GROMACS .gro file of C-alpha atoms in nm:
model
  345
    1MET     CA    1   6.001   1.626  -2.502
    2GLU     CA    2   6.020   1.286  -2.337
    3ARG     CA    3   5.752   1.400  -2.093
    4ALA     CA    4   5.534   1.531  -2.379
    5ILE     CA    5   5.562   1.192  -2.552
    6GLU     CA    6   5.469   1.018  -2.226
    7LEU     CA    7   5.159   1.236  -2.197
    8ALA     CA    8   5.054   1.157  -2.554
    9LYS     CA    9   5.096   0.784  -2.495
   10GLY     CA   10   4.847   0.807  -2.208
   11SER     CA   11   4.573   0.967  -2.413
   12PRO     CA   12   4.249   0.783  -2.498
   13PRO     CA   13   4.166   0.711  -2.864
   14THR     CA   14   4.175   1.042  -3.052
   15HIS     CA   15   4.113   0.945  -3.416
   16PRO     CA   16   4.054   1.100  -3.657
   17ASN     CA   17   4.271   1.351  -3.467
   18PRO     CA   18   4.631   1.272  -3.370
   19ARG     CA   19   4.771   1.191  -3.028
   20VAL     CA   20   4.962   1.497  -2.904
   21GLY     CA   21   5.140   1.586  -2.583
   22ALA     CA   22   5.269   1.927  -2.477
   23VAL     CA   23   5.487   2.061  -2.195
   24ILE     CA   24   5.567   2.422  -2.102
   25VAL     CA   25   5.896   2.501  -1.930
   26ASP     CA   26   5.947   2.844  -1.769
   27THR     CA   27   6.260   3.058  -1.772
   28ALA     CA   28   6.389   2.881  -1.458
   29GLY     CA   29   6.367   2.540  -1.628
   30SER     CA   30   6.062   2.417  -1.437
   31ILE     CA   31   5.758   2.252  -1.593
   32VAL     CA   32   5.464   2.489  -1.542
   33GLY     CA   33   5.208   2.337  -1.778
   34GLU     CA   34   5.120   2.004  -1.932
   35GLY     CA   35   4.853   1.888  -2.172
   36ARG     CA   36   4.741   1.610  -2.400
   37HIS     CA   37   4.471   1.590  -2.664
   38ASP     CA   38   4.182   1.363  -2.565
   39GLY     CA   39   3.987   1.353  -2.890
   40PRO     CA   40   3.773   1.555  -3.133
   41GLY     CA   41   3.609   1.859  -2.979
   42THR     CA   42   3.838   1.870  -2.674
   43ASP     CA   43   4.119   2.118  -2.617
   44HIS     CA   44   4.439   2.058  -2.804
   45ALA     CA   45   4.744   1.967  -2.598
   46GLU     CA   46   4.905   2.310  -2.638
   47VAL     CA   47   4.595   2.496  -2.520
   48MET     CA   48   4.557   2.269  -2.218
   49ALA     CA   49   4.921   2.326  -2.123
   50LEU     CA   50   4.891   2.702  -2.170
   51ASP     CA   51   4.580   2.718  -1.952
   52GLN     CA   52   4.764   2.531  -1.679
   53ALA     CA   53   5.069   2.756  -1.703
   54GLY     CA   54   4.878   3.084  -1.701
   55GLU     CA   55   5.107   3.386  -1.675
   56ALA     CA   56   5.406   3.156  -1.632
   57ALA     CA   57   5.381   3.083  -2.004
   58ARG     CA   58   5.523   3.426  -2.087
   59GLY     CA   59   5.883   3.386  -2.196
   60SER     CA   60   5.859   3.006  -2.172
   61THR     CA   61   5.950   2.721  -2.406
   62LEU     CA   62   5.679   2.493  -2.541
   63PHE     CA   63   5.769   2.133  -2.617
   64VAL     CA   64   5.508   1.964  -2.835
   65THR     CA   65   5.506   1.629  -3.013
   66LEU     CA   66   5.331   1.760  -3.326
   67GLU     CA   67   5.343   2.090  -3.509
   68PRO     CA   68   5.075   2.328  -3.370
   69CYS     CA   69   4.776   2.366  -3.600
   70SER     CA   70   4.726   2.685  -3.799
   71HIS     CA   71   4.368   2.634  -3.920
   72HIS     CA   72   4.019   2.660  -3.779
   73GLY     CA   73   3.854   2.323  -3.714
   74ARG     CA   74   3.642   2.226  -3.415
   75THR     CA   75   3.874   2.450  -3.215
   76PRO     CA   76   4.067   2.772  -3.298
   77PRO     CA   77   4.425   2.753  -3.428
   78CYS     CA   78   4.680   2.662  -3.162
   79VAL     CA   79   4.936   2.893  -3.324
   80GLU     CA   80   4.728   3.195  -3.223
   81ALA     CA   81   4.702   3.078  -2.863
   82VAL     CA   82   5.077   3.013  -2.839
   83VAL     CA   83   5.166   3.357  -2.973
   84ALA     CA   84   4.908   3.534  -2.754
   85ALA     CA   85   5.044   3.361  -2.442
   86GLY     CA   86   5.388   3.515  -2.495
   87VAL     CA   87   5.576   3.189  -2.544
   88ARG     CA   88   5.937   3.258  -2.645
   89ALA     CA   89   6.035   2.932  -2.815
   90VAL     CA   90   5.866   2.622  -2.953
   91VAL     CA   91   6.036   2.283  -2.984
   92VAL     CA   92   5.845   2.052  -3.221
   93ALA     CA   93   5.908   1.680  -3.251
   94THR     CA   94   5.767   1.646  -3.603
   95LEU     CA   95   5.574   1.843  -3.861
   96ASP     CA   96   5.209   1.760  -3.926
   97PRO     CA   97   5.154   1.600  -4.271
   98ASP     CA   98   4.793   1.721  -4.275
   99HIS     CA   99   4.764   1.941  -4.585
  100ARG     CA  100   4.598   2.214  -4.376
  101VAL     CA  101   4.912   2.246  -4.163
  102SER     CA  102   5.219   2.080  -4.321
  103GLY     CA  103   5.479   2.333  -4.210
  104GLU     CA  104   5.241   2.628  -4.201
  105GLY     CA  105   5.213   2.619  -3.822
  106ALA     CA  106   5.589   2.629  -3.774
  107ARG     CA  107   5.622   2.904  -4.035
  108ARG     CA  108   5.360   3.126  -3.870
  109LEU     CA  109   5.521   3.084  -3.530
  110ALA     CA  110   5.859   3.186  -3.672
  111GLU     CA  111   5.706   3.483  -3.853
  112SER     CA  112   5.559   3.593  -3.519
  113GLY     CA  113   5.909   3.614  -3.374
  114LEU     CA  114   5.924   3.284  -3.184
  115GLU     CA  115   6.227   3.057  -3.194
  116VAL     CA  116   6.117   2.734  -3.363
  117SER     CA  117   6.307   2.406  -3.390
  118VAL     CA  118   6.182   2.082  -3.545
  119GLY     CA  119   6.301   1.721  -3.516
  120ASN     CA  120   6.352   1.668  -3.143
  121HIS     CA  121   6.270   1.298  -3.075
  122GLU     CA  122   6.103   1.275  -3.415
  123ASP     CA  123   6.112   0.896  -3.446
  124GLU     CA  124   5.939   0.854  -3.110
  125ALA     CA  125   5.677   1.111  -3.205
  126LEU     CA  126   5.604   0.936  -3.536
  127ALA     CA  127   5.565   0.605  -3.352
  128LEU     CA  128   5.301   0.760  -3.123
  129ASP     CA  129   5.034   0.742  -3.391
  130ARG     CA  130   5.143   0.552  -3.700
  131ALA     CA  131   4.788   0.534  -3.831
  132TYR     CA  132   4.741   0.912  -3.826
  133PHE     CA  133   5.062   0.978  -4.015
  134HIS     CA  134   4.987   0.697  -4.263
  135HIS     CA  135   4.640   0.836  -4.331
  136ARG     CA  136   4.752   1.195  -4.372
  137ARG     CA  137   5.030   1.093  -4.611
  138THR     CA  138   4.839   0.839  -4.821
  139GLY     CA  139   4.471   0.923  -4.774
  140MET     CA  140   4.417   0.563  -4.660
  141PRO     CA  141   4.382   0.410  -4.313
  142LEU     CA  142   4.654   0.182  -4.180
  143VAL     CA  143   4.541  -0.178  -4.238
  144THR     CA  144   4.709  -0.455  -4.039
  145VAL     CA  145   4.623  -0.811  -4.140
  146LYS     CA  146   4.641  -1.095  -3.889
  147TRP     CA  147   4.600  -1.468  -3.928
  148ALA     CA  148   4.673  -1.785  -3.733
  149MET     CA  149   4.801  -2.080  -3.932
  150THR     CA  150   4.967  -2.417  -3.906
  151LEU     CA  151   5.335  -2.454  -3.985
  152ASP     CA  152   5.241  -2.578  -4.332
  153GLY     CA  153   5.027  -2.274  -4.404
  154ALA     CA  154   4.663  -2.361  -4.330
  155VAL     CA  155   4.431  -2.127  -4.140
  156ALA     CA  156   4.166  -2.398  -4.123
  157ALA     CA  157   4.116  -2.762  -4.214
  158ALA     CA  158   3.925  -2.860  -4.526
  159ASP     CA  159   3.604  -2.884  -4.321
  160GLY     CA  160   3.650  -2.529  -4.194
  161THR     CA  161   3.754  -2.612  -3.837
  162SER     CA  162   4.026  -2.389  -3.695
  163GLN     CA  163   3.992  -2.382  -3.315
  164TRP     CA  164   4.253  -2.384  -3.194
  165ILE     CA  165   4.558  -2.361  -3.422
  166THR     CA  166   4.756  -2.145  -3.180
  167SER     CA  167   4.814  -2.153  -2.805
  168GLU     CA  168   4.627  -1.962  -2.539
  169GLU     CA  169   4.923  -1.725  -2.500
  170THR     CA  170   4.921  -1.639  -2.870
  171ARG     CA  171   4.546  -1.586  -2.869
  172ALA     CA  172   4.590  -1.345  -2.579
  173GLU     CA  173   4.846  -1.156  -2.788
  174ALA     CA  174   4.593  -1.135  -3.070
  175HIS     CA  175   4.356  -0.963  -2.830
  176GLY     CA  176   4.638  -0.722  -2.753
  177LEU     CA  177   4.647  -0.630  -3.122
  178ARG     CA  178   4.276  -0.555  -3.108
  179ALA     CA  179   4.339  -0.316  -2.820
  180GLU     CA  180   4.569  -0.107  -3.041
  181VAL     CA  181   4.331  -0.044  -3.331
  182ASP     CA  182   4.014   0.151  -3.406
  183ALA     CA  183   3.830  -0.137  -3.571
  184VAL     CA  184   3.841  -0.512  -3.633
  185VAL     CA  185   3.725  -0.613  -3.980
  186VAL     CA  186   3.574  -0.942  -4.098
  187GLY     CA  187   3.366  -1.057  -4.392
  188ALA     CA  188   3.009  -1.176  -4.393
  189GLY     CA  189   3.121  -1.539  -4.415
  190THR     CA  190   3.314  -1.513  -4.090
  191LEU     CA  191   3.015  -1.350  -3.925
  192ARG     CA  192   2.789  -1.633  -4.034
  193SER     CA  193   3.025  -1.919  -3.943
  194ASP     CA  194   3.190  -1.792  -3.623
  195ASP     CA  195   2.955  -1.525  -3.480
  196PRO     CA  196   3.259  -1.339  -3.339
  197ARG     CA  197   3.246  -1.056  -3.089
  198LEU     CA  198   3.562  -0.889  -3.224
  199ASP     CA  199   3.633  -0.732  -2.886
  200VAL     CA  200   3.932  -0.731  -2.652
  201ARG     CA  201   3.908  -1.004  -2.391
  202ARG     CA  202   4.214  -1.003  -2.167
  203ASP     CA  203   4.238  -1.034  -1.791
  204GLY     CA  204   4.243  -0.689  -1.634
  205TYR     CA  205   4.178  -0.501  -1.958
  206ASP     CA  206   3.940  -0.206  -1.916
  207GLY     CA  207   4.048   0.014  -2.207
  208PRO     CA  208   3.858   0.114  -2.520
  209GLN     CA  209   3.709  -0.151  -2.745
  210PRO     CA  210   3.761  -0.154  -3.122
  211ARG     CA  211   3.457  -0.104  -3.339
  212PRO     CA  212   3.345  -0.416  -3.526
  213VAL     CA  213   3.325  -0.388  -3.904
  214VAL     CA  214   3.155  -0.638  -4.135
  215VAL     CA  215   3.224  -0.615  -4.507
  216ALA     CA  216   2.904  -0.776  -4.632
  217GLY     CA  217   2.848  -0.656  -4.986
  218ASN     CA  218   2.513  -0.802  -5.082
  219SER     CA  219   2.576  -1.123  -4.883
  220GLN     CA  220   2.338  -1.250  -4.618
  221ILE     CA  221   2.418  -1.151  -4.261
  222PRO     CA  222   2.252  -1.301  -3.951
  223SER     CA  223   2.014  -1.085  -3.753
  224ASP     CA  224   2.103  -1.245  -3.418
  225SER     CA  225   2.481  -1.191  -3.418
  226LYS     CA  226   2.658  -1.085  -3.099
  227LEU     CA  227   2.796  -0.787  -3.290
  228TRP     CA  228   2.465  -0.604  -3.303
  229SER     CA  229   2.510  -0.507  -2.937
  230ARG     CA  230   2.843  -0.340  -3.019
  231ASP     CA  231   2.746  -0.062  -3.265
  232PRO     CA  232   2.903  -0.227  -3.570
  233VAL     CA  233   2.974  -0.078  -3.910
  234VAL     CA  234   2.834  -0.276  -4.203
  235VAL     CA  235   2.977  -0.209  -4.548
  236SER     CA  236   2.738  -0.300  -4.826
  237THR     CA  237   2.699  -0.238  -5.196
  238GLU     CA  238   2.331  -0.162  -5.147
  239LYS     CA  239   2.093  -0.013  -4.894
  240ARG     CA  240   1.968  -0.280  -4.657
  241PRO     CA  241   1.814  -0.302  -4.309
  242ILE     CA  242   2.049  -0.385  -4.021
  243PRO     CA  243   1.950  -0.443  -3.658
  244SER     CA  244   2.184  -0.172  -3.526
  245GLY     CA  245   2.499   0.023  -3.603
  246GLU     CA  246   2.600   0.218  -3.911
  247LEU     CA  247   2.558   0.123  -4.277
  248LEU     CA  248   2.812   0.243  -4.534
  249ILE     CA  249   2.732   0.204  -4.903
  250VAL     CA  250   3.038   0.137  -5.120
  251GLY     CA  251   3.022   0.043  -5.485
  252GLY     CA  252   3.202  -0.259  -5.625
  253ASP     CA  253   3.200  -0.552  -5.864
  254ASP     CA  254   2.996  -0.872  -5.830
  255GLY     CA  255   2.827  -0.749  -5.513
  256TRP     CA  256   3.159  -0.702  -5.332
  257PRO     CA  257   3.256  -0.355  -5.200
  258ASP     CA  258   3.569  -0.211  -5.355
  259PRO     CA  259   3.852  -0.252  -5.098
  260ALA     CA  260   4.003   0.094  -5.148
  261GLY     CA  261   3.661   0.258  -5.143
  262THR     CA  262   3.574   0.064  -4.828
  263CYS     CA  263   3.891   0.179  -4.654
  264ARG     CA  264   3.832   0.542  -4.747
  265ALA     CA  265   3.472   0.522  -4.624
  266LEU     CA  266   3.585   0.375  -4.291
  267ALA     CA  267   3.849   0.646  -4.253
  268ASP     CA  268   3.579   0.908  -4.314
  269VAL     CA  269   3.399   0.787  -3.999
  270GLY     CA  270   3.720   0.814  -3.795
  271LEU     CA  271   3.856   0.459  -3.821
  272LEU     CA  272   4.221   0.515  -3.914
  273HIS     CA  273   4.373   0.187  -3.795
  274MET     CA  274   4.207  -0.142  -3.877
  275LEU     CA  275   4.291  -0.500  -3.791
  276LEU     CA  276   4.184  -0.724  -4.077
  277GLU     CA  277   4.098  -1.067  -3.938
  278GLY     CA  278   3.948  -1.221  -4.248
  279GLY     CA  279   3.842  -1.468  -4.357
  280PRO     CA  280   4.051  -1.571  -4.654
  281THR     CA  281   3.821  -1.418  -4.918
  282LEU     CA  282   3.834  -1.073  -4.761
  283ALA     CA  283   4.205  -1.096  -4.678
  284GLY     CA  284   4.291  -1.204  -5.032
  285SER     CA  285   4.089  -0.931  -5.200
  286TRP     CA  286   4.227  -0.656  -4.977
  287TRP     CA  287   4.582  -0.781  -5.022
  288ARG     CA  288   4.552  -0.789  -5.401
  289ALA     CA  289   4.396  -0.441  -5.395
  290GLY     CA  290   4.708  -0.307  -5.221
  291VAL     CA  291   4.533  -0.164  -4.913
  292VAL     CA  292   4.714  -0.383  -4.657
  293ALA     CA  293   5.032  -0.224  -4.521
  294GLU     CA  294   5.153  -0.474  -4.262
  295GLY     CA  295   5.060  -0.787  -4.075
  296PHE     CA  296   5.122  -1.061  -3.823
  297ALA     CA  297   5.134  -1.434  -3.897
  298HIS     CA  298   5.069  -1.638  -3.585
  299ILE     CA  299   5.221  -1.979  -3.660
  300GLY     CA  300   5.102  -2.260  -3.438
  301GLY     CA  301   5.313  -2.562  -3.352
  302LYS     CA  302   5.095  -2.787  -3.568
  303VAL     CA  303   5.124  -2.943  -3.913
  304GLY     CA  304   4.804  -3.010  -4.105
  305GLY     CA  305   4.966  -3.250  -4.345
  306GLY     CA  306   4.731  -3.189  -4.634
  307ALA     CA  307   4.516  -2.944  -4.826
  308GLY     CA  308   4.339  -2.701  -4.592
  309GLN     CA  309   4.238  -2.335  -4.628
  310SER     CA  310   4.513  -2.081  -4.692
  311PRO     CA  311   4.522  -1.732  -4.532
  312MET     CA  312   4.415  -1.573  -4.860
  313ALA     CA  313   4.166  -1.702  -5.112
  314GLY     CA  314   4.242  -1.660  -5.480
  315VAL     CA  315   4.479  -1.801  -5.738
  316PHE     CA  316   4.855  -1.775  -5.688
  317ALA     CA  317   4.937  -1.852  -6.051
  318THR     CA  318   5.304  -1.759  -6.080
  319ILE     CA  319   5.586  -1.655  -5.851
  320ALA     CA  320   5.593  -1.318  -6.026
  321GLN     CA  321   5.267  -1.236  -5.846
  322ALA     CA  322   5.432  -1.262  -5.504
  323GLU     CA  323   5.489  -0.929  -5.329
  324GLN     CA  324   5.806  -0.868  -5.132
  325VAL     CA  325   5.763  -0.805  -4.760
  326GLU     CA  326   6.007  -0.709  -4.489
  327PHE     CA  327   6.020  -0.909  -4.168
  328VAL     CA  328   6.017  -0.669  -3.872
  329SER     CA  329   5.989  -0.917  -3.582
  330VAL     CA  330   6.007  -1.289  -3.511
  331ARG     CA  331   5.916  -1.399  -3.160
  332ASN     CA  332   5.831  -1.712  -2.967
  333VAL     CA  333   5.497  -1.685  -2.788
  334GLY     CA  334   5.393  -1.990  -2.591
  335ASP     CA  335   5.439  -2.289  -2.822
  336ASP     CA  336   5.404  -2.070  -3.131
  337VAL     CA  337   5.598  -1.819  -3.342
  338VAL     CA  338   5.465  -1.474  -3.425
  339VAL     CA  339   5.609  -1.309  -3.736
  340GLY     CA  340   5.556  -0.939  -3.795
  341PHE     CA  341   5.598  -0.805  -4.148
  342ARG     CA  342   5.526  -0.504  -4.362
  343LYS     CA  343   5.509  -0.443  -4.733
  344LYS     CA  344   5.820  -0.296  -4.889
  345SER     CA  345   5.754   0.050  -5.023
   0.00000   0.00000   0.00000
């Protein structure tokens, strides 16, 4: 199972499908087949491993990080392929919360006479693709918010200047966060003021780039932004021309797309993990709407000493409005501190 998990970790982005690794061990205890899922339309990990094993799969044990599928999608059910190959036993790290599977794959394997066990290295398997499991359980993508702020809580000065609150090392870590998600989300105001690229820029990085997302509503967006060369998604409350990319229409109040509706629409186009980078108006509205699950506060070694811009716009009227979070990490990075947190369920 450790090898299957290693294979899954090495897969390219697979969303909206999950990352899965599979290993086939013959009756002598040797690995005879390996596979990983590389994305929609490609073979599932189990099928790839079975093809590699060939006749050696008969009487073997299949180790797989996620319950084999039992439904027809872009590819046939993996359960049928496993049974047809003559596999004797299947060891599953965790069940698939997808309503089309959700224990059905394991049940059909057992009914076909295979030995089935579930729960081997389950925590590691769940950590392989937190966004997939979050989406299948809640119907919503995993939204991670990130901001950089001074020690006294300002993400920008009163005049809007913010470069640079944090150190070069911390900014490099922020790019590492971008490398882990499907999309980086900003509002129209950030697009107009900063003209960001929303890509991963780290020395030696040659992996996949997140898709830029602009939540624009009916706000003005510049036609000469750097983002137009990167196939962005624009979320609007109305049909409008855009230079390139994909336009999603989401209803909302006061010309602002509904946060939950926006998240569902983005998940429908395969974006299951999003890094919300703001600005404060967008961050505040998404936080109050309850769509943010976790976040990182990058705290620079600076004190503003006065009224600047806070990470979230809106009125914090009474302490009763504050939501409880759980700190999951506190680390020194360069001259700064990075605090990881998640909402308490």
